[in-house]
mmCIF file of C-alpha atoms in Angstrom:
data_model
loop_
_atom_site.group_PDB
_atom_site.id
_atom_site.type_symbol
_atom_site.label_atom_id
_atom_site.label_comp_id
_atom_site.label_asym_id
_atom_site.label_seq_id
_atom_site.Cartn_x
_atom_site.Cartn_y
_atom_site.Cartn_z
ATOM 1 C CA MET A 197 90.909 -11.710 19.110
ATOM 2 C CA SER A 198 87.738 -12.779 18.899
ATOM 3 C CA LYS A 199 85.674 -14.303 15.939
ATOM 4 C CA VAL A 200 83.765 -11.202 15.736
ATOM 5 C CA SER A 201 86.836 -9.151 15.436
ATOM 6 C CA LEU A 202 88.164 -11.466 12.642
ATOM 7 C CA LYS A 203 85.285 -11.107 10.713
ATOM 8 C CA HIS A 204 85.298 -7.420 10.911
ATOM 9 C CA THR A 205 89.039 -7.034 9.813
ATOM 10 C CA ALA A 206 88.286 -9.709 7.161
ATOM 11 C CA LEU A 207 85.418 -7.218 5.753
ATOM 12 C CA VAL A 208 87.339 -4.184 6.088
ATOM 13 C CA TYR A 209 90.178 -5.591 4.371
ATOM 14 C CA VAL A 210 87.955 -6.954 1.407
ATOM 15 C CA ILE A 211 86.104 -3.415 0.974
ATOM 16 C CA MET A 212 89.535 -1.686 0.848
ATOM 17 C CA THR A 213 90.680 -3.805 -2.014
ATOM 18 C CA ILE A 214 87.758 -3.159 -3.690
ATOM 19 C CA ILE A 215 87.785 0.831 -3.273
ATOM 20 C CA LEU A 216 91.471 0.225 -4.366
ATOM 21 C CA SER A 217 90.884 -1.614 -7.666
ATOM 22 C CA LEU A 218 87.826 0.933 -8.600
ATOM 23 C CA THR A 219 90.045 3.439 -7.828
ATOM 24 C CA LEU A 220 92.891 2.146 -10.391
ATOM 25 C CA ILE A 221 90.326 1.455 -13.360
ATOM 26 C CA SER A 222 89.026 4.858 -12.678
ATOM 27 C CA CYS A 223 92.611 6.583 -12.991
ATOM 28 C CA ASP A 224 93.197 5.289 -16.681
ATOM 29 C CA VAL A 225 95.060 8.304 -17.618
ATOM 30 C CA ASN A 226 97.656 8.616 -20.712
ATOM 31 C CA VAL A 227 99.816 11.657 -21.797
ATOM 32 C CA THR A 228 100.494 11.962 -25.338
ATOM 33 C CA SER A 229 103.486 12.519 -27.289
ATOM 34 C CA ASN A 230 103.025 16.477 -26.899
ATOM 35 C CA GLY A 231 102.242 16.619 -23.051
ATOM 36 C CA ILE A 232 98.234 16.556 -23.064
ATOM 37 C CA SER A 233 96.687 14.315 -20.404
ATOM 38 C CA THR A 234 93.659 12.324 -21.512
ATOM 39 C CA SER A 235 91.740 11.084 -18.954
ATOM 40 C CA GLY A 236 89.631 7.892 -20.147
ATOM 41 C CA MET A 237 91.078 7.988 -23.899
ATOM 42 C CA ASN A 238 93.193 5.046 -25.251
ATOM 43 C CA THR A 239 95.783 7.684 -26.660
ATOM 44 C CA THR A 240 99.505 6.662 -26.470
ATOM 45 C CA ASN A 241 102.790 7.500 -28.534
ATOM 46 C CA SER A 242 101.773 4.618 -31.191
ATOM 47 C CA ASN A 243 99.373 7.141 -32.268
ATOM 48 C CA LEU A 244 102.890 8.563 -34.207
ATOM 49 C CA THR A 245 103.123 5.785 -36.421
ATOM 50 C CA ASP A 246 99.744 6.091 -38.138
ATOM 51 C CA VAL A 247 101.571 9.236 -40.401
ATOM 52 C CA GLY A 248 102.200 8.100 -43.695
ATOM 53 C CA SER A 249 105.953 8.127 -45.487
ATOM 54 C CA GLY A 250 104.455 11.074 -47.700
ATOM 55 C CA THR A 251 102.641 10.781 -51.281
ATOM 56 C CA GLN A 252 104.942 10.867 -54.113
ATOM 57 C CA ASP A 253 104.419 11.858 -57.880
ATOM 58 C CA VAL A 254 102.528 15.384 -57.047
ATOM 59 C CA GLN A 255 102.804 18.762 -58.244
ATOM 60 C CA VAL A 256 102.841 21.864 -56.121
ATOM 61 C CA PHE A 257 101.820 25.225 -57.473
ATOM 62 C CA VAL A 258 102.997 28.536 -55.700
ATOM 63 C CA GLU A 259 100.769 31.705 -55.097
ATOM 64 C CA PRO A 260 100.960 34.544 -55.870
ATOM 65 C CA ASP A 261 102.763 33.363 -58.608
ATOM 66 C CA SER A 262 100.599 30.875 -60.477
ATOM 67 C CA GLY A 263 97.827 33.281 -60.529
ATOM 68 C CA GLU A 264 94.061 32.385 -60.955
ATOM 69 C CA SER A 265 94.791 29.841 -63.980
ATOM 70 C CA VAL A 266 95.795 26.969 -62.023
ATOM 71 C CA ILE A 267 92.146 26.889 -60.804
ATOM 72 C CA THR A 268 90.250 28.040 -63.988
ATOM 73 C CA ASN A 269 92.479 25.919 -66.531
ATOM 74 C CA ALA A 270 91.824 22.626 -64.288
ATOM 75 C CA ILE A 271 87.797 23.625 -63.952
ATOM 76 C CA ASN A 272 87.723 24.095 -67.878
ATOM 77 C CA GLY A 273 89.546 21.029 -68.933
ATOM 78 C CA ALA A 274 87.059 18.696 -66.822
ATOM 79 C CA GLN A 275 85.038 15.929 -68.690
ATOM 80 C CA LYS A 276 82.811 14.754 -65.837
ATOM 81 C CA SER A 277 82.761 16.319 -62.454
ATOM 82 C CA ILE A 278 84.054 19.074 -60.481
ATOM 83 C CA TRP A 279 83.627 18.736 -56.836
ATOM 84 C CA VAL A 280 84.718 21.821 -54.474
ATOM 85 C CA GLU A 281 84.590 22.159 -50.539
ATOM 86 C CA MET A 282 86.062 25.175 -49.512
ATOM 87 C CA TYR A 283 85.638 27.985 -46.958
ATOM 88 C CA LEU A 284 85.557 31.157 -49.325
ATOM 89 C CA LEU A 285 84.703 31.297 -53.250
ATOM 90 C CA THR A 286 84.675 35.203 -54.229
ATOM 91 C CA ASP A 287 86.548 34.996 -57.311
ATOM 92 C CA LYS A 288 84.531 35.925 -60.377
ATOM 93 C CA LYS A 289 86.384 34.345 -62.548
ATOM 94 C CA VAL A 290 86.275 31.009 -60.523
ATOM 95 C CA ILE A 291 82.765 31.301 -60.378
ATOM 96 C CA THR A 292 82.132 31.812 -63.883
ATOM 97 C CA ALA A 293 84.411 28.729 -65.168
ATOM 98 C CA LEU A 294 82.004 26.822 -62.700
ATOM 99 C CA GLU A 295 78.996 28.382 -64.427
ATOM 100 C CA ASP A 296 80.297 27.346 -67.681
ATOM 101 C CA ALA A 297 80.945 23.595 -66.422
ATOM 102 C CA ALA A 298 77.488 23.409 -65.497
ATOM 103 C CA GLN A 299 76.503 24.691 -68.750
ATOM 104 C CA ARG A 300 78.746 21.909 -70.399
ATOM 105 C CA GLN A 301 76.246 19.266 -68.145
ATOM 106 C CA LEU A 302 79.219 18.250 -65.887
ATOM 107 C CA ASP A 303 78.416 17.288 -62.458
ATOM 108 C CA VAL A 304 79.163 20.198 -60.685
ATOM 109 C CA ARG A 305 79.105 20.354 -56.827
ATOM 110 C CA VAL A 306 80.041 23.077 -54.455
ATOM 111 C CA MET A 307 79.943 23.197 -50.517
ATOM 112 C CA LEU A 308 80.856 26.539 -48.585
ATOM 113 C CA GLU A 309 81.235 27.534 -44.996
ATOM 114 C CA GLN A 310 78.210 29.150 -44.139
ATOM 115 C CA HIS A 311 79.821 31.587 -41.480
ATOM 116 C CA PRO A 312 83.614 32.937 -42.393
ATOM 117 C CA TYR A 313 85.233 35.180 -40.129
ATOM 118 C CA GLY A 314 85.726 38.595 -41.793
ATOM 119 C CA GLY A 315 83.166 38.046 -44.449
ATOM 120 C CA SER A 316 83.741 39.655 -48.095
ATOM 121 C CA SER A 317 81.778 41.838 -50.515
ATOM 122 C CA ILE A 318 80.164 38.613 -51.671
ATOM 123 C CA SER A 319 78.463 36.772 -48.878
ATOM 124 C CA PRO A 320 78.212 32.903 -49.123
ATOM 125 C CA THR A 321 74.722 32.811 -49.410
ATOM 126 C CA GLU A 322 74.630 35.153 -52.932
ATOM 127 C CA THR A 323 77.651 33.099 -54.164
ATOM 128 C CA LEU A 324 75.535 29.524 -53.383
ATOM 129 C CA ASP A 325 72.504 31.387 -54.698
ATOM 130 C CA LYS A 326 74.351 32.531 -57.959
ATOM 131 C CA LEU A 327 75.740 28.858 -58.785
ATOM 132 C CA LYS A 328 72.436 27.054 -58.217
ATOM 133 C CA ALA A 329 70.695 29.431 -60.803
ATOM 134 C CA ALA A 330 73.243 28.516 -63.040
ATOM 135 C CA GLY A 331 72.626 24.756 -62.218
ATOM 136 C CA ILE A 332 75.095 23.717 -59.792
ATOM 137 C CA LYS A 333 74.197 21.689 -56.687
ATOM 138 C CA ALA A 334 75.473 24.196 -53.793
ATOM 139 C CA ALA A 335 74.928 23.807 -49.972
ATOM 140 C CA TYR A 336 76.228 24.922 -47.064
ATOM 141 C CA THR A 337 79.206 22.662 -45.415
ATOM 142 C CA ASN A 338 78.688 20.276 -42.643
ATOM 143 C CA PRO A 339 77.516 22.437 -39.810
ATOM 144 C CA THR A 340 78.834 19.702 -37.307
ATOM 145 C CA PHE A 341 81.880 21.480 -37.407
ATOM 146 C CA ALA A 342 82.833 24.581 -35.984
ATOM 147 C CA LEU A 343 83.678 25.890 -39.671
ATOM 148 C CA THR A 344 84.779 23.911 -42.390
ATOM 149 C CA HIS A 345 88.335 25.708 -43.227
ATOM 150 C CA GLU A 346 89.094 23.125 -46.037
ATOM 151 C CA LYS A 347 90.691 24.044 -49.403
ATOM 152 C CA GLY A 348 89.638 21.091 -51.695
ATOM 153 C CA MET A 349 89.056 20.162 -55.338
ATOM 154 C CA VAL A 350 88.285 17.034 -56.968
ATOM 155 C CA ILE A 351 88.273 17.053 -60.711
ATOM 156 C CA ASP A 352 86.516 14.065 -62.315
ATOM 157 C CA SER A 353 87.528 11.662 -59.848
ATOM 158 C CA LYS A 354 90.827 11.488 -60.779
ATOM 159 C CA THR A 355 92.832 14.538 -59.559
ATOM 160 C CA THR A 356 92.678 16.515 -55.972
ATOM 161 C CA TYR A 357 93.580 19.442 -55.153
ATOM 162 C CA ILE A 358 94.738 20.298 -51.528
ATOM 163 C CA MET A 359 95.446 23.502 -51.030
ATOM 164 C CA THR A 360 96.086 26.180 -48.519
ATOM 165 C CA ALA A 361 94.383 28.878 -50.564
ATOM 166 C CA ASN A 362 91.088 30.236 -50.567
ATOM 167 C CA LEU A 363 89.284 30.529 -54.328
ATOM 168 C CA THR A 364 89.600 34.286 -53.514
ATOM 169 C CA LEU A 365 91.242 37.154 -55.146
ATOM 170 C CA SER A 366 93.864 37.809 -52.851
ATOM 171 C CA ALA A 367 94.870 34.245 -52.528
ATOM 172 C CA LEU A 368 94.991 33.381 -56.179
ATOM 173 C CA GLY A 369 97.094 36.274 -56.920
ATOM 174 C CA ALA A 370 94.796 38.617 -58.460
ATOM 175 C CA SER A 371 94.123 41.133 -56.006
ATOM 176 C CA SER A 372 95.577 44.780 -56.139
ATOM 177 C CA TYR A 373 95.498 45.290 -52.371
ATOM 178 C CA THR A 374 96.710 42.151 -51.030
ATOM 179 C CA LYS A 375 98.577 39.357 -52.053
ATOM 180 C CA ASN A 376 99.152 36.036 -49.993
ATOM 181 C CA ARG A 377 101.759 33.124 -49.964
ATOM 182 C CA GLU A 378 99.922 30.091 -50.508
ATOM 183 C CA TYR A 379 100.366 26.698 -51.736
ATOM 184 C CA GLY A 380 98.515 23.823 -53.471
ATOM 185 C CA ILE A 381 99.375 20.147 -54.192
ATOM 186 C CA ILE A 382 97.740 18.500 -57.165
ATOM 187 C CA ASP A 383 97.378 14.582 -56.658
ATOM 188 C CA THR A 384 96.583 11.841 -58.972
ATOM 189 C CA ASN A 385 97.362 9.227 -56.627
ATOM 190 C CA PRO A 386 94.022 6.583 -56.799
ATOM 191 C CA GLN A 387 94.227 6.401 -52.722
ATOM 192 C CA ASP A 388 94.442 10.361 -51.913
ATOM 193 C CA VAL A 389 91.534 10.749 -54.559
ATOM 194 C CA LYS A 390 89.572 8.352 -53.481
ATOM 195 C CA ALA A 391 89.802 9.206 -49.787
ATOM 196 C CA VAL A 392 89.411 13.055 -50.639
ATOM 197 C CA SER A 393 86.094 11.880 -52.510
ATOM 198 C CA ASP A 394 85.174 9.968 -49.852
ATOM 199 C CA ILE A 395 85.415 12.817 -47.050
ATOM 200 C CA PHE A 396 83.497 15.239 -49.720
ATOM 201 C CA THR A 397 80.572 12.759 -49.960
ATOM 202 C CA ALA A 398 80.512 12.126 -46.198
ATOM 203 C CA ASP A 399 80.127 16.112 -45.525
ATOM 204 C CA TRP A 400 77.718 16.592 -48.377
ATOM 205 C CA ASN A 401 75.569 13.567 -46.889
ATOM 206 C CA ARG A 402 75.946 15.104 -43.343
ATOM 207 C CA GLN A 403 77.593 11.811 -42.562
ATOM 208 C CA ASP A 404 80.826 10.667 -40.257
ATOM 209 C CA ALA A 405 83.486 10.337 -42.526
ATOM 210 C CA SER A 406 86.507 7.661 -41.931
ATOM 211 C CA LEU A 407 90.195 7.891 -43.091
ATOM 212 C CA ASN A 408 92.002 4.922 -44.360
ATOM 213 C CA ASP A 409 94.853 6.798 -46.152
ATOM 214 C CA THR A 410 97.771 7.987 -43.866
ATOM 215 C CA ASN A 411 98.980 10.593 -45.967
ATOM 216 C CA LEU A 412 95.993 12.492 -45.584
ATOM 217 C CA VAL A 413 95.849 14.921 -42.557
ATOM 218 C CA VAL A 414 92.188 15.525 -41.673
ATOM 219 C CA SER A 415 90.371 17.753 -39.180
ATOM 220 C CA PRO A 416 89.167 16.607 -36.444
ATOM 221 C CA ILE A 417 90.350 13.241 -37.326
ATOM 222 C CA ASN A 418 94.045 12.708 -37.274
ATOM 223 C CA SER A 419 95.609 16.373 -37.667
ATOM 224 C CA ARG A 420 96.758 16.804 -34.618
ATOM 225 C CA ASN A 421 98.468 13.260 -34.297
ATOM 226 C CA ALA A 422 100.136 14.148 -37.954
ATOM 227 C CA PHE A 423 101.308 17.565 -36.886
ATOM 228 C CA ALA A 424 103.026 16.304 -33.304
ATOM 229 C CA SER A 425 104.685 13.254 -35.301
ATOM 230 C CA LEU A 426 106.273 15.688 -38.277
ATOM 231 C CA ILE A 427 107.479 17.825 -35.329
ATOM 232 C CA ASN A 428 108.671 15.054 -33.310
ATOM 233 C CA ARG A 429 110.305 13.033 -35.236
ATOM 234 C CA ALA A 430 112.563 16.076 -37.039
ATOM 235 C CA HIS A 431 116.216 15.489 -36.407
ATOM 236 C CA LYS A 432 117.984 18.286 -38.289
ATOM 237 C CA SER A 433 115.533 21.145 -39.312
ATOM 238 C CA LEU A 434 111.908 22.453 -39.058
ATOM 239 C CA ALA A 435 110.472 24.729 -41.704
ATOM 240 C CA VAL A 436 106.937 26.145 -40.826
ATOM 241 C CA GLU A 437 104.683 28.579 -42.466
ATOM 242 C CA ALA A 438 101.822 29.463 -40.590
ATOM 243 C CA GLU A 439 99.114 32.088 -40.239
ATOM 244 C CA GLU A 440 98.523 30.848 -36.610
ATOM 245 C CA ILE A 441 100.392 30.058 -34.047
ATOM 246 C CA GLN A 442 97.715 29.269 -31.105
ATOM 247 C CA ASP A 443 97.914 25.928 -29.795
ATOM 248 C CA SER A 444 100.141 25.324 -26.577
ATOM 249 C CA ALA A 445 100.487 21.498 -27.377
ATOM 250 C CA ILE A 446 102.309 22.022 -30.631
ATOM 251 C CA GLU A 447 104.088 25.123 -29.572
ATOM 252 C CA GLN A 448 105.739 22.744 -26.864
ATOM 253 C CA ASP A 449 106.464 20.173 -29.806
ATOM 254 C CA LEU A 450 108.223 23.289 -31.234
ATOM 255 C CA VAL A 451 110.069 24.164 -28.549
ATOM 256 C CA ASN A 452 111.018 20.729 -27.698
ATOM 257 C CA ALA A 453 112.692 20.562 -31.275
ATOM 258 C CA ALA A 454 114.591 23.254 -31.095
ATOM 259 C CA LYS A 455 115.920 21.975 -27.250
ATOM 260 C CA ARG A 456 117.047 19.008 -28.968
ATOM 261 C CA GLY A 457 119.220 20.501 -31.469
ATOM 262 C CA VAL A 458 116.441 21.124 -34.431
ATOM 263 C CA GLN A 459 116.828 24.309 -36.260
ATOM 264 C CA VAL A 460 113.407 25.513 -36.146
ATOM 265 C CA GLN A 461 112.159 28.233 -38.404
ATOM 266 C CA VAL A 462 108.591 29.795 -38.105
ATOM 267 C CA ILE A 463 107.104 32.715 -40.823
ATOM 268 C CA LEU A 464 104.041 33.998 -39.368
ATOM 269 C CA PRO A 465 102.000 37.163 -41.063
ATOM 270 C CA SER A 466 103.080 40.606 -39.995
ATOM 271 C CA PRO A 467 100.428 41.745 -37.186
ATOM 272 C CA GLY A 468 97.874 43.962 -38.659
ATOM 273 C CA SER A 469 97.607 45.901 -35.316
ATOM 274 C CA SER A 470 98.983 45.771 -31.722
ATOM 275 C CA ASP A 471 96.441 43.158 -30.748
ATOM 276 C CA ASP A 472 98.129 40.345 -32.561
ATOM 277 C CA SER A 473 96.511 37.103 -31.842
ATOM 278 C CA ASN A 474 99.717 35.112 -32.031
ATOM 279 C CA SER A 475 101.715 37.277 -29.546
ATOM 280 C CA LYS A 476 101.537 34.721 -27.108
ATOM 281 C CA GLY A 477 102.195 31.767 -29.004
ATOM 282 C CA ILE A 478 105.444 33.803 -30.387
ATOM 283 C CA HIS A 479 106.638 34.657 -27.087
ATOM 284 C CA THR A 480 106.128 30.964 -25.919
ATOM 285 C CA ILE A 481 108.452 29.642 -29.056
ATOM 286 C CA GLU A 482 110.879 32.604 -28.910
ATOM 287 C CA SER A 483 111.532 32.025 -25.349
ATOM 288 C CA GLY A 484 112.129 28.208 -26.480
ATOM 289 C CA HIS A 485 114.807 29.230 -28.923
ATOM 290 C CA VAL A 486 112.635 28.953 -32.124
ATOM 291 C CA GLN A 487 113.553 31.466 -34.619
ATOM 292 C CA VAL A 488 110.485 33.338 -35.671
ATOM 293 C CA LYS A 489 109.967 36.038 -38.400
ATOM 294 C CA GLU A 490 106.869 38.181 -39.982
ATOM 295 C CA ASP A 491 106.501 38.433 -43.609
ATOM 296 C CA LYS A 492 105.630 41.838 -44.261
ATOM 297 C CA GLN A 493 105.793 41.573 -48.328
ATOM 298 C CA LEU A 494 103.199 39.175 -48.829
ATOM 299 C CA TYR A 495 100.618 38.038 -46.498
ATOM 300 C CA MET A 496 101.553 34.690 -44.778
ATOM 301 C CA HIS A 497 98.291 32.728 -45.340
ATOM 302 C CA ALA A 498 100.182 29.440 -46.210
ATOM 303 C CA LYS A 499 100.286 26.515 -43.874
ATOM 304 C CA ILE A 500 103.480 23.973 -44.238
ATOM 305 C CA ILE A 501 105.811 21.989 -42.422
ATOM 306 C CA ILE A 502 108.907 20.832 -44.054
ATOM 307 C CA VAL A 503 110.757 18.206 -41.916
ATOM 308 C CA ASP A 504 114.573 17.894 -42.492
ATOM 309 C CA GLY A 505 113.950 18.256 -46.158
ATOM 310 C CA GLN A 506 112.593 15.122 -46.886
ATOM 311 C CA LYS A 507 109.049 15.370 -46.061
ATOM 312 C CA ALA A 508 106.211 18.113 -45.839
ATOM 313 C CA PHE A 509 102.719 18.953 -44.734
ATOM 314 C CA VAL A 510 100.655 21.317 -46.504
ATOM 315 C CA GLY A 511 97.168 21.825 -46.250
ATOM 316 C CA SER A 512 94.398 24.287 -44.471
ATOM 317 C CA GLU A 513 95.104 23.633 -41.213
ATOM 318 C CA ASN A 514 96.430 26.254 -38.884
ATOM 319 C CA ILE A 515 98.427 25.693 -35.665
ATOM 320 C CA SER A 516 95.295 26.407 -33.508
ATOM 321 C CA THR A 517 93.376 24.473 -31.594
ATOM 322 C CA ALA A 518 90.190 25.107 -33.139
ATOM 323 C CA SER A 519 91.881 24.396 -36.403
ATOM 324 C CA LEU A 520 93.081 21.051 -35.202
ATOM 325 C CA ASN A 521 90.345 19.577 -32.963
ATOM 326 C CA ARG A 522 86.868 21.227 -34.197
ATOM 327 C CA ASN A 523 87.048 22.343 -38.047
ATOM 328 C CA ARG A 524 87.053 20.577 -40.898
ATOM 329 C CA GLU A 525 90.165 20.835 -42.623
ATOM 330 C CA LEU A 526 92.419 18.872 -44.829
ATOM 331 C CA GLY A 527 96.182 18.413 -45.805
ATOM 332 C CA ILE A 528 98.560 16.156 -47.026
ATOM 333 C CA ILE A 529 101.732 14.797 -46.336
ATOM 334 C CA ILE A 530 104.179 14.688 -49.312
ATOM 335 C CA SER A 531 107.910 13.346 -49.683
ATOM 336 C CA ASP A 532 108.038 14.197 -53.188
ATOM 337 C CA GLN A 533 111.708 15.457 -54.142
ATOM 338 C CA THR A 534 110.853 18.079 -56.692
ATOM 339 C CA VAL A 535 107.980 19.534 -54.450
ATOM 340 C CA LEU A 536 110.372 19.889 -51.739
ATOM 341 C CA THR A 537 112.828 21.724 -53.479
ATOM 342 C CA THR A 538 109.998 24.199 -54.621
ATOM 343 C CA LEU A 539 108.856 24.244 -50.868
ATOM 344 C CA GLN A 540 112.196 25.133 -49.526
ATOM 345 C CA GLN A 541 113.490 27.239 -52.155
ATOM 346 C CA THR A 542 109.984 29.218 -51.442
ATOM 347 C CA PHE A 543 110.521 29.062 -47.803
ATOM 348 C CA GLN A 544 114.364 30.447 -47.891
ATOM 349 C CA GLN A 545 112.917 33.283 -50.402
ATOM 350 C CA ASP A 546 110.415 34.039 -47.757
ATOM 351 C CA TRP A 547 113.068 33.821 -44.533
ATOM 352 C CA GLY A 548 115.444 36.415 -46.390
ATOM 353 C CA VAL A 549 112.584 39.031 -46.818
ATOM 354 C CA SER A 550 110.783 38.537 -43.536
ATOM 355 C CA GLN A 551 111.874 40.661 -40.591
ATOM 356 C CA THR A 552 112.294 39.260 -36.887
ATOM 357 C CA ALA A 553 109.395 39.046 -34.898
#
């Protein structure tokens, strides 16, 4: 072979090696635990270890049984401050309690979603104007998020309320038409309270929020990983109450749990019409041997996941792509046995009166 041919062969070899190396570098694709390919992202199963062991020493209230007083009493008992970050606030008794707190010279701050779906007889603008007139610091939520769907409140920087419930009549058991199934966690653990307060402050100031508390479930920061972790680590049972089932990855996680022998039970709202936005998700999980029922007595607005009777999620996150990826949402993982017992008993009560989807 001539010297020219040898040089040409060597040059081709070098070029092919470079191309191959660049191709391998560009194909940094990982698959998360729920089967989503994430090109160029450092996403591995190790994310599952970021979920906390669950908060202890908390209380739970259940709607519609607890009524408005659980919220109004908390506001009326505040000594220094009340911070509220909420999707909907229309309950007049709650609004009056906030106005009274401002008259007591407390630091009362309220953030509301500007464009909630569905609307109500009282618009967010009307509510904010009314609150401002009473001396309350009131503002729309951070527009960075598709929606602020959080239902959170911090009292005196000592107690946080993390809820599935908006501050509305239907959520707090005061409506004569629709009553929701809702839950709220009352948490005085300093780490949790500080983390929720920090999120409120970041959203108030239109800044990015950081999260160092692994027991909190916050969209869009860690909620998808938290849901996947809870479901994928179940050994015996998963009891789920949800308003929406509209995320293919979490649906597949539920199906996979059923395939490995976990008893998976899901309660959803009874559809209001033939155009049921949950129908596709229901078909998917039912085809995977997940048991699905629809509550026809209460409107199923709750969002809970109970894992093996040992740990549970309670919060504002729906099982939907928008809720997990694009909204501001707030939830918590709890392992308090007294609270777990209440959640399980309420779930069994709801399961008993619900009908097969």
